[in-house]
Short mmCIF file of C-alpha atoms in Angstrom, two decimals:
data_model
loop_
_atom_site.label_atom_id
_atom_site.label_comp_id
_atom_site.label_asym_id
_atom_site.label_seq_id
_atom_site.Cartn_x
_atom_site.Cartn_y
_atom_site.Cartn_z
CA UNK A 100 227.89 19.85 -41.39
CA UNK A 101 225.90 23.00 -40.84
CA UNK A 102 222.16 23.15 -41.44
CA UNK A 103 221.23 25.01 -44.64
CA UNK A 104 219.13 28.14 -44.14
CA UNK A 105 216.38 28.69 -46.69
CA UNK A 106 214.20 31.76 -47.18
CA UNK A 107 210.65 31.22 -48.48
CA UNK A 108 208.18 33.79 -49.77
CA UNK A 109 205.36 34.24 -52.28
CA UNK A 110 204.95 36.86 -54.96
CA UNK A 111 201.41 37.54 -53.75
CA UNK A 112 199.97 39.13 -50.63
CA UNK A 113 196.33 38.53 -51.54
CA UNK A 114 194.22 37.05 -48.75
CA UNK A 115 193.79 33.35 -49.52
CA UNK A 116 196.58 33.44 -52.09
CA UNK A 117 197.28 30.05 -53.67
CA UNK A 118 200.95 30.94 -53.78
CA UNK A 119 201.09 31.90 -50.11
CA UNK A 120 199.62 28.45 -49.46
CA UNK A 121 202.21 26.88 -51.75
CA UNK A 122 204.99 28.81 -49.97
CA UNK A 123 203.72 27.56 -46.59
CA UNK A 124 203.66 23.99 -47.86
CA UNK A 125 207.15 24.40 -49.36
CA UNK A 126 208.40 25.70 -46.00
CA UNK A 127 206.99 22.59 -44.33
CA UNK A 128 208.62 20.26 -46.88
CA UNK A 129 211.95 22.11 -46.60
CA UNK A 130 211.89 21.74 -42.80
CA UNK A 131 211.14 18.02 -43.18
CA UNK A 132 214.10 17.80 -45.57
CA UNK A 133 216.37 19.19 -42.84
CA UNK A 134 216.57 22.90 -43.63
CA UNK A 135 216.23 25.82 -41.23
CA UNK A 136 213.39 27.77 -42.83
CA UNK A 137 212.47 31.44 -42.63
CA UNK A 138 209.13 32.30 -44.24
CA UNK A 139 208.26 35.94 -44.85
CA UNK A 140 205.50 37.86 -46.56
CA UNK A 141 206.25 40.73 -48.93
CA UNK A 142 203.32 42.47 -47.22
CA UNK A 143 205.69 43.13 -44.31
CA UNK A 144 208.17 44.86 -46.65
CA UNK A 145 206.16 47.50 -48.56
CA UNK A 146 208.22 49.17 -51.25
CA UNK A 147 207.59 52.08 -53.60
CA UNK A 148 207.66 51.35 -57.31
CA UNK A 149 211.32 51.25 -58.32
CA UNK A 150 212.45 54.57 -59.80
CA UNK A 151 216.14 55.16 -60.48
CA UNK A 152 215.82 58.91 -59.95
CA UNK A 153 214.17 58.36 -56.57
CA UNK A 154 216.86 55.86 -55.61
CA UNK A 155 219.59 58.31 -56.58
CA UNK A 156 217.96 61.05 -54.52
CA UNK A 157 216.89 59.03 -51.45
CA UNK A 158 218.80 55.76 -51.60
CA UNK A 159 217.21 52.34 -51.19
CA UNK A 160 214.28 52.11 -48.76
CA UNK A 161 214.88 50.36 -45.44
CA UNK A 162 212.55 47.50 -46.43
CA UNK A 163 214.65 46.85 -49.55
CA UNK A 164 217.80 46.80 -47.43
CA UNK A 165 216.15 44.42 -44.95
CA UNK A 166 214.99 42.06 -47.71
CA UNK A 167 218.44 42.06 -49.29
CA UNK A 168 220.09 41.35 -45.91
CA UNK A 169 217.62 38.54 -45.24
CA UNK A 170 218.29 36.97 -48.61
CA UNK A 171 222.04 37.27 -48.09
CA UNK A 172 221.75 35.51 -44.71
CA UNK A 173 220.32 32.36 -46.34
CA UNK A 174 221.91 29.64 -48.45
CA UNK A 175 218.78 29.04 -50.50
CA UNK A 176 215.56 30.77 -51.52
CA UNK A 177 212.19 29.34 -52.58
CA UNK A 178 209.82 31.71 -54.38
CA UNK A 179 206.17 30.87 -55.10
CA UNK A 180 205.13 32.98 -58.07
CA UNK A 181 201.57 33.69 -59.24
CA UNK A 182 200.98 34.40 -62.91
CA UNK A 183 199.79 37.80 -64.13
CA UNK A 184 199.45 38.19 -67.90
CA UNK A 185 201.87 35.30 -68.53
CA UNK A 186 204.51 36.81 -66.24
CA UNK A 187 205.37 37.53 -62.61
CA UNK A 188 203.39 39.88 -60.40
CA UNK A 189 204.41 43.54 -60.24
CA UNK A 190 204.89 43.04 -56.47
CA UNK A 191 207.47 40.29 -57.00
CA UNK A 192 209.29 42.05 -59.84
CA UNK A 193 209.49 45.27 -57.83
CA UNK A 194 210.89 43.44 -54.79
CA UNK A 195 213.54 41.73 -56.92
CA UNK A 196 214.41 45.03 -58.61
CA UNK A 197 214.90 46.77 -55.26
CA UNK A 198 216.93 43.88 -53.79
CA UNK A 199 219.14 43.95 -56.88
CA UNK A 200 219.95 47.63 -56.26
CA UNK A 201 221.02 47.39 -52.60
CA UNK A 202 224.79 47.21 -52.11
CA UNK A 203 226.99 47.37 -49.06
CA UNK A 204 230.29 49.21 -49.27
CA UNK A 205 232.68 47.51 -51.75
CA UNK A 206 230.12 44.78 -52.46
CA UNK A 207 229.78 43.66 -56.10
CA UNK A 208 226.47 44.24 -57.89
CA UNK A 209 223.75 41.63 -57.37
CA UNK A 210 225.56 40.10 -54.40
CA UNK A 211 222.31 38.91 -52.78
CA UNK A 212 221.69 36.63 -55.75
CA UNK A 213 225.17 35.07 -55.82
CA UNK A 214 226.49 32.16 -53.74
CA UNK A 215 223.02 30.86 -52.94
CA UNK A 216 220.61 28.65 -54.79
CA UNK A 217 217.01 29.38 -55.82
CA UNK A 218 214.03 27.12 -56.43
CA UNK A 219 210.76 28.31 -57.88
CA UNK A 220 207.16 27.19 -57.98
CA UNK A 221 203.80 28.58 -58.82
CA UNK A 222 200.10 27.91 -58.41
CA UNK A 223 197.39 29.15 -60.72
CA UNK A 224 193.79 28.39 -61.57
CA UNK A 225 194.83 28.12 -65.20
CA UNK A 226 195.68 24.83 -66.89
CA UNK A 227 199.28 26.13 -67.14
CA UNK A 228 199.75 26.17 -63.37
CA UNK A 229 201.76 29.43 -63.44
CA UNK A 230 204.29 27.86 -65.82
CA UNK A 231 204.60 31.06 -67.89
CA UNK A 232 205.26 33.02 -64.71
CA UNK A 233 208.03 30.59 -63.78
CA UNK A 234 209.62 31.00 -67.21
CA UNK A 235 209.67 34.77 -66.70
CA UNK A 236 210.92 34.46 -63.10
CA UNK A 237 213.71 32.10 -64.16
CA UNK A 238 214.80 34.64 -66.79
CA UNK A 239 214.76 37.51 -64.29
CA UNK A 240 216.76 35.57 -61.69
CA UNK A 241 219.23 33.82 -64.01
CA UNK A 242 219.80 36.33 -66.80
CA UNK A 243 218.97 39.52 -64.96
CA UNK A 244 220.48 38.78 -61.55
CA UNK A 245 223.00 36.01 -62.26
CA UNK A 246 221.36 33.61 -59.78
CA UNK A 247 221.60 29.84 -59.82
CA UNK A 248 218.05 28.50 -60.24
CA UNK A 249 217.49 24.77 -59.96
CA UNK A 250 215.92 23.10 -62.99
CA UNK A 251 213.40 21.36 -60.73
CA UNK A 252 210.23 23.38 -60.15
CA UNK A 253 206.65 22.87 -59.01
CA UNK A 254 203.58 23.99 -60.95
CA UNK A 255 200.15 23.62 -59.39
CA UNK A 256 197.29 23.55 -61.91
CA UNK A 257 193.65 24.44 -61.15
CA UNK A 258 194.82 25.79 -57.79
CA UNK A 259 191.34 26.49 -56.38
CA UNK A 260 190.80 22.73 -56.28
CA UNK A 261 194.42 21.66 -55.63
CA UNK A 262 194.62 21.98 -51.83
CA UNK A 263 192.79 19.88 -49.25
CA UNK A 264 191.33 21.16 -45.96
CA UNK A 265 194.80 20.85 -44.33
CA UNK A 266 196.39 22.87 -47.19
CA UNK A 267 198.23 19.83 -48.55
CA UNK A 268 198.25 19.15 -52.28
CA UNK A 269 195.57 16.65 -53.27
CA UNK A 270 197.39 15.43 -56.37
CA UNK A 271 200.02 12.83 -55.44
CA UNK A 272 202.28 13.73 -58.37
CA UNK A 273 202.25 17.41 -57.45
CA UNK A 274 202.95 16.55 -53.79
CA UNK A 275 205.83 14.28 -54.85
CA UNK A 276 207.22 17.01 -57.10
CA UNK A 277 207.14 19.56 -54.27
CA UNK A 278 208.92 17.07 -52.00
CA UNK A 279 211.57 16.52 -54.69
CA UNK A 280 212.06 20.28 -55.19
CA UNK A 281 212.40 20.78 -51.40
CA UNK A 282 214.89 17.93 -51.13
CA UNK A 283 216.95 19.19 -54.07
CA UNK A 284 216.97 22.77 -52.76
CA UNK A 285 218.02 21.56 -49.31
CA UNK A 286 220.85 19.45 -50.78
CA UNK A 287 222.07 22.28 -53.03
CA UNK A 288 221.91 24.80 -50.15
CA UNK A 289 223.81 22.31 -47.95
CA UNK A 290 226.71 22.43 -50.41
CA UNK A 291 226.87 26.21 -49.90
CA UNK A 292 226.36 26.16 -46.11
#
């Protein structure tokens, strides 16, 4: 049996981002569950705001092509999504939009989102724990991109107080939920590998 490869990133590049911390913790749990993990930051893949006219004139930017290729090279993807105005960040939505537009010759639309499995999580200072963001992200991935998104997800409430000095989750239930999400994503990605 081959080892499942899982890509992990956050929809925030803010210094000290709760979701970057959640993504790092998810990467650790995924590795402990037996996955080969690649963690990236969207900061390393700057993209212009998606504009269909610009795409038609200039094609997809190299960073969009690289992100799409990276996603396609993995069996699973974990996304940690902050919540902006009850939805996903513009950074995350723009990255997904660009990835959705990149196609190799004779490749069907949205190929990077097919034949792999996604898990989502979010951390927020709000009492909702980025839940509204995850609802929006699930809709974008499932309905917009045709992706398989696991029903299991992790929401971290009151994020400024949620992590200890080692960046582990203080709340045992939240830690157990993250472990369960990582295990389920690893198992589902294993079936694809």
